[in-house]
Structure formats: C-alpha cells, structure tokens
PDB file of C-alpha atoms and ligand atoms in Angstrom:
ATOM      1  CA  UNK A   1      49.866   7.471 -20.750  1.00  0.00           C
ATOM      2  CA  UNK A   2      51.262   4.659 -18.498  1.00  0.00           C
ATOM      3  CA  UNK A   3      50.441   0.939 -19.452  1.00  0.00           C
ATOM      4  CA  UNK A   4      48.470  -0.910 -15.439  1.00  0.00           C
ATOM      5  CA  UNK A   5      51.497  -2.962 -14.856  1.00  0.00           C
ATOM      6  CA  UNK A   6      53.666  -1.924 -16.290  1.00  0.00           C
ATOM      7  CA  UNK A   7      57.158  -2.835 -14.317  1.00  0.00           C
ATOM      8  CA  UNK A   8      55.183  -5.762 -13.313  1.00  0.00           C
ATOM      9  CA  UNK A   9      54.113  -8.355 -15.948  1.00  0.00           C
ATOM     10  CA  UNK A  10      54.819 -11.350 -14.420  1.00  0.00           C
ATOM     11  CA  UNK A  11      51.688 -13.100 -13.125  1.00  0.00           C
ATOM     12  CA  UNK A  12      52.957 -14.554  -9.360  1.00  0.00           C
ATOM     13  CA  UNK A  13      49.352 -15.734  -8.575  1.00  0.00           C
ATOM     14  CA  UNK A  14      46.449 -15.904 -10.913  1.00  0.00           C
ATOM     15  CA  UNK A  15      42.877 -14.387 -10.288  1.00  0.00           C
ATOM     16  CA  UNK A  16      41.607 -18.354  -9.930  1.00  0.00           C
ATOM     17  CA  UNK A  17      44.376 -19.641  -7.779  1.00  0.00           C
ATOM     18  CA  UNK A  18      43.646 -16.398  -5.716  1.00  0.00           C
ATOM     19  CA  UNK A  19      39.454 -17.440  -6.148  1.00  0.00           C
ATOM     20  CA  UNK A  20      39.973 -20.856  -5.074  1.00  0.00           C
ATOM     21  CA  UNK A  21      42.469 -19.325  -2.110  1.00  0.00           C
ATOM     22  CA  UNK A  22      39.587 -17.288  -0.912  1.00  0.00           C
ATOM     23  CA  UNK A  23      37.224 -19.938  -0.658  1.00  0.00           C
ATOM     24  CA  UNK A  24      38.811 -22.019   0.974  1.00  0.00           C
ATOM     25  CA  UNK A  25      39.822 -19.293   3.985  1.00  0.00           C
ATOM     26  CA  UNK A  26      36.410 -19.042   4.516  1.00  0.00           C
ATOM     27  CA  UNK A  27      35.259 -22.229   4.470  1.00  0.00           C
ATOM     28  CA  UNK A  28      37.861 -23.188   7.172  1.00  0.00           C
ATOM     29  CA  UNK A  29      36.870 -19.920   9.205  1.00  0.00           C
ATOM     30  CA  UNK A  30      33.081 -20.860   9.188  1.00  0.00           C
ATOM     31  CA  UNK A  31      33.529 -23.950  10.718  1.00  0.00           C
ATOM     32  CA  UNK A  32      36.300 -22.856  12.824  1.00  0.00           C
ATOM     33  CA  UNK A  33      34.585 -19.681  14.499  1.00  0.00           C
ATOM     34  CA  UNK A  34      30.286 -20.857  13.856  1.00  0.00           C
ATOM     35  CA  UNK A  35      30.340 -22.333  17.262  1.00  0.00           C
ATOM     36  CA  UNK A  36      30.806 -19.239  19.188  1.00  0.00           C
ATOM     37  CA  UNK A  37      28.492 -16.484  21.491  1.00  0.00           C
ATOM     38  CA  UNK A  38      30.202 -13.727  20.592  1.00  0.00           C
ATOM     39  CA  UNK A  39      30.064 -11.785  17.937  1.00  0.00           C
ATOM     40  CA  UNK A  40      32.611 -11.254  15.040  1.00  0.00           C
ATOM     41  CA  UNK A  41      33.905  -8.601  13.878  1.00  0.00           C
ATOM     42  CA  UNK A  42      36.340  -7.784  10.812  1.00  0.00           C
ATOM     43  CA  UNK A  43      39.081  -5.782  11.355  1.00  0.00           C
ATOM     44  CA  UNK A  44      40.363  -5.140   8.082  1.00  0.00           C
ATOM     45  CA  UNK A  45      43.898  -3.153   7.176  1.00  0.00           C
ATOM     46  CA  UNK A  46      43.402  -0.436   4.848  1.00  0.00           C
ATOM     47  CA  UNK A  47      44.589  -0.060   2.175  1.00  0.00           C
ATOM     48  CA  UNK A  48      46.153  -3.582   1.268  1.00  0.00           C
ATOM     49  CA  UNK A  49      43.488  -5.876   2.228  1.00  0.00           C
ATOM     50  CA  UNK A  50      40.398  -4.134   0.909  1.00  0.00           C
ATOM     51  CA  UNK A  51      39.669  -6.373  -2.016  1.00  0.00           C
ATOM     52  CA  UNK A  52      40.837  -9.341   0.128  1.00  0.00           C
ATOM     53  CA  UNK A  53      38.552  -8.457   2.913  1.00  0.00           C
ATOM     54  CA  UNK A  54      35.428  -7.511  -0.166  1.00  0.00           C
ATOM     55  CA  UNK A  55      36.156 -11.811  -1.779  1.00  0.00           C
ATOM     56  CA  UNK A  56      36.746 -13.188   1.717  1.00  0.00           C
ATOM     57  CA  UNK A  57      33.735 -12.352   3.836  1.00  0.00           C
ATOM     58  CA  UNK A  58      31.182 -13.724   1.384  1.00  0.00           C
ATOM     59  CA  UNK A  59      32.968 -16.908   1.628  1.00  0.00           C
ATOM     60  CA  UNK A  60      32.325 -16.578   5.221  1.00  0.00           C
ATOM     61  CA  UNK A  61      28.511 -17.502   5.656  1.00  0.00           C
ATOM     62  CA  UNK A  62      28.526 -16.569  10.005  1.00  0.00           C
ATOM     63  CA  UNK A  63      27.201 -12.852  10.834  1.00  0.00           C
ATOM     64  CA  UNK A  64      29.564 -10.494  11.650  1.00  0.00           C
ATOM     65  CA  UNK A  65      30.883  -7.193  11.632  1.00  0.00           C
ATOM     66  CA  UNK A  66      33.040  -5.585   8.921  1.00  0.00           C
ATOM     67  CA  UNK A  67      35.733  -2.216  10.550  1.00  0.00           C
ATOM     68  CA  UNK A  68      38.586  -0.940   8.687  1.00  0.00           C
ATOM     69  CA  UNK A  69      42.081   0.579  11.054  1.00  0.00           C
ATOM     70  CA  UNK A  70      44.682   2.215   8.933  1.00  0.00           C
ATOM     71  CA  UNK A  71      48.782   1.712  10.000  1.00  0.00           C
ATOM     72  CA  UNK A  72      51.299   3.297   8.887  1.00  0.00           C
ATOM     73  CA  UNK A  73      54.973   2.530   9.415  1.00  0.00           C
ATOM     74  CA  UNK A  74      57.806   5.175   9.301  1.00  0.00           C
ATOM     75  CA  UNK A  75      61.906   3.808   8.741  1.00  0.00           C
ATOM     76  CA  UNK A  76      61.216   0.633   7.730  1.00  0.00           C
ATOM     77  CA  UNK A  77      64.491  -0.103   7.472  1.00  0.00           C
ATOM     78  CA  UNK A  78      65.639   0.774  10.817  1.00  0.00           C
ATOM     79  CA  UNK A  79      65.593  -1.857  13.813  1.00  0.00           C
ATOM     80  CA  UNK A  80      63.524   1.178  15.208  1.00  0.00           C
ATOM     81  CA  UNK A  81      60.431   1.773  12.744  1.00  0.00           C
ATOM     82  CA  UNK A  82      57.436   2.354  14.352  1.00  0.00           C
ATOM     83  CA  UNK A  83      53.863   2.014  13.424  1.00  0.00           C
ATOM     84  CA  UNK A  84      51.776   4.726  14.258  1.00  0.00           C
ATOM     85  CA  UNK A  85      47.883   4.161  13.803  1.00  0.00           C
ATOM     86  CA  UNK A  86      46.909   6.531  10.996  1.00  0.00           C
ATOM     87  CA  UNK A  87      42.594   5.819  10.875  1.00  0.00           C
ATOM     88  CA  UNK A  88      41.708   3.309  14.629  1.00  0.00           C
ATOM     89  CA  UNK A  89      38.228   1.442  14.181  1.00  0.00           C
ATOM     90  CA  UNK A  90      35.354   2.583  14.415  1.00  0.00           C
ATOM     91  CA  UNK A  91      33.879  -0.280  16.453  1.00  0.00           C
ATOM     92  CA  UNK A  92      34.053  -0.848  20.303  1.00  0.00           C
ATOM     93  CA  UNK A  93      35.560  -4.425  19.997  1.00  0.00           C
ATOM     94  CA  UNK A  94      35.505  -5.260  24.538  1.00  0.00           C
ATOM     95  CA  UNK A  95      34.796  -9.527  24.313  1.00  0.00           C
ATOM     96  CA  UNK A  96      34.081 -10.256  21.106  1.00  0.00           C
ATOM     97  CA  UNK A  97      36.466 -11.807  18.576  1.00  0.00           C
ATOM     98  CA  UNK A  98      38.501  -9.798  16.160  1.00  0.00           C
ATOM     99  CA  UNK A  99      39.523 -11.316  12.935  1.00  0.00           C
ATOM    100  CA  UNK A 100      42.300  -8.863  11.908  1.00  0.00           C
ATOM    101  CA  UNK A 101      42.988  -9.090   7.813  1.00  0.00           C
ATOM    102  CA  UNK A 102      45.844  -8.109   6.209  1.00  0.00           C
ATOM    103  CA  UNK A 103      47.642  -8.488   2.294  1.00  0.00           C
ATOM    104  CA  UNK A 104      50.835  -9.656   3.382  1.00  0.00           C
ATOM    105  CA  UNK A 105      52.808 -10.134   6.184  1.00  0.00           C
ATOM    106  CA  UNK A 106      56.375  -9.349   5.318  1.00  0.00           C
ATOM    107  CA  UNK A 107      58.730  -7.868   8.414  1.00  0.00           C
ATOM    108  CA  UNK A 108      55.589  -9.432  10.466  1.00  0.00           C
ATOM    109  CA  UNK A 109      56.461  -5.369  12.868  1.00  0.00           C
ATOM    110  CA  UNK A 110      52.575  -4.095  11.329  1.00  0.00           C
ATOM    111  CA  UNK A 111      50.556  -7.129  12.965  1.00  0.00           C
ATOM    112  CA  UNK A 112      53.068  -6.982  15.966  1.00  0.00           C
ATOM    113  CA  UNK A 113      52.122  -3.963  16.966  1.00  0.00           C
ATOM    114  CA  UNK A 114      48.710  -3.820  15.593  1.00  0.00           C
ATOM    115  CA  UNK A 115      47.895  -6.988  17.578  1.00  0.00           C
ATOM    116  CA  UNK A 116      49.139  -5.412  21.095  1.00  0.00           C
ATOM    117  CA  UNK A 117      47.134  -2.611  20.802  1.00  0.00           C
ATOM    118  CA  UNK A 118      43.685  -4.119  20.112  1.00  0.00           C
ATOM    119  CA  UNK A 119      44.387  -6.790  22.992  1.00  0.00           C
ATOM    120  CA  UNK A 120      44.687  -4.419  25.799  1.00  0.00           C
ATOM    121  CA  UNK A 121      40.795  -3.492  24.515  1.00  0.00           C
ATOM    122  CA  UNK A 122      40.459  -6.543  25.997  1.00  0.00           C
ATOM    123  CA  UNK A 123      38.760  -8.556  22.545  1.00  0.00           C
ATOM    124  CA  UNK A 124      37.466 -12.199  23.506  1.00  0.00           C
ATOM    125  CA  UNK A 125      39.574 -12.721  20.858  1.00  0.00           C
ATOM    126  CA  UNK A 126      42.225 -11.321  18.477  1.00  0.00           C
ATOM    127  CA  UNK A 127      43.038 -14.073  14.912  1.00  0.00           C
ATOM    128  CA  UNK A 128      45.112 -13.420  12.399  1.00  0.00           C
ATOM    129  CA  UNK A 129      44.330 -14.267   8.319  1.00  0.00           C
ATOM    130  CA  UNK A 130      46.263 -13.157   5.727  1.00  0.00           C
ATOM    131  CA  UNK A 131      46.467 -13.145   1.757  1.00  0.00           C
ATOM    132  CA  UNK A 132      50.317 -13.297   1.188  1.00  0.00           C
ATOM    133  CA  UNK A 133      53.174 -14.352   3.818  1.00  0.00           C
ATOM    134  CA  UNK A 134      56.967 -13.393   2.677  1.00  0.00           C
ATOM    135  CA  UNK A 135      58.865 -15.327   6.185  1.00  0.00           C
ATOM    136  CA  UNK A 136      61.626 -14.873   5.004  1.00  0.00           C
ATOM    137  CA  UNK A 137      61.614 -11.564   6.254  1.00  0.00           C
ATOM    138  CA  UNK A 138      60.430 -12.168   8.895  1.00  0.00           C
ATOM    139  CA  UNK A 139      61.728  -9.999  11.808  1.00  0.00           C
ATOM    140  CA  UNK A 140      59.523  -9.445  15.006  1.00  0.00           C
ATOM    141  CA  UNK A 141      57.185 -13.129  15.573  1.00  0.00           C
ATOM    142  CA  UNK A 142      53.867 -12.934  15.015  1.00  0.00           C
ATOM    143  CA  UNK A 143      51.670 -15.272  15.420  1.00  0.00           C
ATOM    144  CA  UNK A 144      49.302 -16.072  11.450  1.00  0.00           C
ATOM    145  CA  UNK A 145      45.789 -18.555  11.878  1.00  0.00           C
ATOM    146  CA  UNK A 146      44.798 -18.280   8.208  1.00  0.00           C
ATOM    147  CA  UNK A 147      47.314 -18.044   5.450  1.00  0.00           C
ATOM    148  CA  UNK A 148      46.353 -18.063   1.577  1.00  0.00           C
ATOM    149  CA  UNK A 149      50.141 -18.205  -0.141  1.00  0.00           C
ATOM    150  CA  UNK A 150      53.894 -18.082   1.159  1.00  0.00           C
ATOM    151  CA  UNK A 151      55.571 -16.763  -1.742  1.00  0.00           C
ATOM    152  CA  UNK A 152      59.162 -16.210  -1.484  1.00  0.00           C
ATOM    153  CA  UNK A 153      60.585 -12.719  -0.627  1.00  0.00           C
ATOM    154  CA  UNK A 154      59.940 -10.860  -4.213  1.00  0.00           C
ATOM    155  CA  UNK A 155      58.124  -7.561  -3.955  1.00  0.00           C
ATOM    156  CA  UNK A 156      54.495  -7.855  -5.404  1.00  0.00           C
ATOM    157  CA  UNK A 157      51.524  -6.161  -6.369  1.00  0.00           C
ATOM    158  CA  UNK A 158      47.815  -6.358  -7.430  1.00  0.00           C
ATOM    159  CA  UNK A 159      44.159  -7.492  -5.821  1.00  0.00           C
ATOM    160  CA  UNK A 160      44.717  -4.713  -3.542  1.00  0.00           C
ATOM    161  CA  UNK A 161      48.266  -4.851  -2.982  1.00  0.00           C
ATOM    162  CA  UNK A 162      50.325  -1.240  -4.605  1.00  0.00           C
ATOM    163  CA  UNK A 163      54.138  -0.108  -5.200  1.00  0.00           C
ATOM    164  CA  UNK A 164      52.678   3.703  -4.390  1.00  0.00           C
ATOM    165  CA  UNK A 165      49.812   3.111  -4.947  1.00  0.00           C
ATOM    166  CA  UNK A 166      49.072   2.064  -8.220  1.00  0.00           C
ATOM    167  CA  UNK A 167      48.436  -1.665  -9.157  1.00  0.00           C
ATOM    168  CA  UNK A 168      46.191  -1.824  -5.991  1.00  0.00           C
ATOM    169  CA  UNK A 169      43.568  -2.509  -9.294  1.00  0.00           C
ATOM    170  CA  UNK A 170      45.249  -6.123 -10.923  1.00  0.00           C
ATOM    171  CA  UNK A 171      42.798  -8.568 -10.266  1.00  0.00           C
ATOM    172  CA  UNK A 172      45.757 -11.489 -10.225  1.00  0.00           C
ATOM    173  CA  UNK A 173      49.531 -10.607  -8.015  1.00  0.00           C
ATOM    174  CA  UNK A 174      51.877  -9.539  -9.618  1.00  0.00           C
ATOM    175  CA  UNK A 175      56.426  -9.939  -9.262  1.00  0.00           C
ATOM    176  CA  UNK A 176      57.456  -5.717  -9.722  1.00  0.00           C
ATOM    177  CA  UNK A 177      60.304  -5.981 -11.643  1.00  0.00           C
ATOM    178  CA  UNK A 178      59.496  -8.822 -14.277  1.00  0.00           C
TER     179      UNK A 178
HETATM  180  P1  LIG B   1      55.441  -5.550   7.799  1.00  0.00           P
HETATM  181  O1  LIG B   1      54.707  -4.583   9.068  1.00  0.00           O
HETATM  182  O2  LIG B   1      57.254  -6.068   7.890  1.00  0.00           O
HETATM  183  O3  LIG B   1      54.964  -7.189   8.040  1.00  0.00           O
HETATM  184  O4  LIG B   1      55.076  -4.590   6.753  1.00  0.00           O
HETATM  185  C1  LIG B   1      53.837  -4.876   6.263  1.00  0.00           C
HETATM  186  C2  LIG B   1      53.678  -3.645   5.016  1.00  0.00           C
HETATM  187  O5  LIG B   1      53.598  -3.617   3.952  1.00  0.00           O
HETATM  188  C3  LIG B   1      52.197  -4.944   3.956  1.00  0.00           C
HETATM  189  O6  LIG B   1      50.981  -4.150   4.972  1.00  0.00           O
HETATM  190  C4  LIG B   1      52.489  -3.779   2.985  1.00  0.00           C
HETATM  191  O7  LIG B   1      51.966  -2.743   2.587  1.00  0.00           O
HETATM  192  C5  LIG B   1      53.994  -3.539   3.034  1.00  0.00           C
HETATM  193  N1  LIG B   1      54.300  -5.237   1.963  1.00  0.00           N
HETATM  194  C6  LIG B   1      54.730  -6.094   1.871  1.00  0.00           C
HETATM  195  N2  LIG B   1      55.853  -6.530   1.210  1.00  0.00           N
HETATM  196  C7  LIG B   1      54.674  -5.953   0.039  1.00  0.00           C
HETATM  197  C8  LIG B   1      54.919  -6.214  -0.864  1.00  0.00           C
HETATM  198  O8  LIG B   1      55.645  -6.942  -1.324  1.00  0.00           O
HETATM  199  N3  LIG B   1      53.837  -5.717  -1.989  1.00  0.00           N
HETATM  200  C9  LIG B   1      53.452  -4.446  -1.099  1.00  0.00           C
HETATM  201  N4  LIG B   1      53.333  -4.218  -0.091  1.00  0.00           N
HETATM  202  C10 LIG B   1      53.894  -5.075   0.825  1.00  0.00           C
HETATM  203 MG1  LIG B   2      49.204  -3.002   4.415  1.00  0.00          MG
END
C-alpha cells in the first residue's frame, strides 16, 4: 500500500505552528466580533477548509453558526475560468455577519466569485479568513481580513489540503514534490 504523504515529505508548517497560529486567529476574531449585535455565520469552504474550520471555531469564544459551501472551478488554467457553486449554504445569511473560512487563496478567483455571490444575499458583513495565502499567484483582487500564513508558490498538502483528494489527513502542511 502507498505510504501516507509519499512524495510530500518536506514539512512547511508543523502541527505546533498551525495550532499556535489558529489560536491567535481565533483570539483576534473573538476580539473583532465581540460587540456585534447580529448573528455570526461561519461559511466553511469544503472540502479543504474542514480541518481548519474545526480547530478555528473552537478558538472563537462567541456564539456562531457553521455552514458549508462547495465551489468548483473549471478551466482553472485559463483566463476565462468559471467558478460554480456545487453545494450551497443551508442558512439564510440576510442581515448576518458572514465569515468565510478557506484553506488557501491562490489566484483569488474562487473567493472573488463566492464573495460576489454572497453579497447579493445582503448579509450585514462579509469577511474572509484563510489559513494560507500564496500572494505571488494572485490574479484577481480579494480583500482578505485574516491570514494564517503567507507561503511561497509551492503546491502544499495536509491539514485539509489535498492533491487528487489525497493527503488531507496529514496533521502538518507538506510541500508536494519534496
Ligand atoms: P483560487 O481560486 O486560484 O484562489 O483557488 C483556490 C483553491 O485552489 C483552493 O481552495 C484549493 O482548493 C486549491 N489550491 C490552490 N493551491 C493549492 C495548494 O497548494 N494545495 C492544495 N490546493 C490548492
Ligand atoms: Mg478549496
């Protein structure tokens, strides 16, 4: 049987580094939202953000609801790449404070589209929290409110992130091909 993490032996971010940073993000989000009157809805982007979301929400010491959304992009390598919603939210976000939780921002196309779609539903606010950001790869502008780590232009797996749906269950974040 193939070994877990084969072909991605090099660790970019350790379990300890991730845990520490997630706690910091949770603390900052708690501080920023503590006086808000309206409901907070965490919009977790499946599947990559599932582990990050599970850890982050336990560091946010405020009442909130958690919902999930799945987006898929077609022709990701082309300028005309299209982002579609495969699984939409169950919650009505009208008048609510939406915090989108994402695993990684690469070109920015996915989140740009998701933010545009969610804004048409007239939430009170929309913010973005991403665990990872590859700023060198950005093609479209997205306003990111909370970033765990800025990383170089490398393909990474683990802690929810996959390569061909594998290696999401690695506890640390590894570089593919090293
Ligand atoms: P964007 O629309 O180009 O910003 O794409 C973001 C999506 O691409 C993320 O939600 C991931 O699913 C995927 N992605 C981008 N870079 C990586 C990576 O290094 N590892 C795993 N998935 C990635
Ligand atoms: Mg994703």
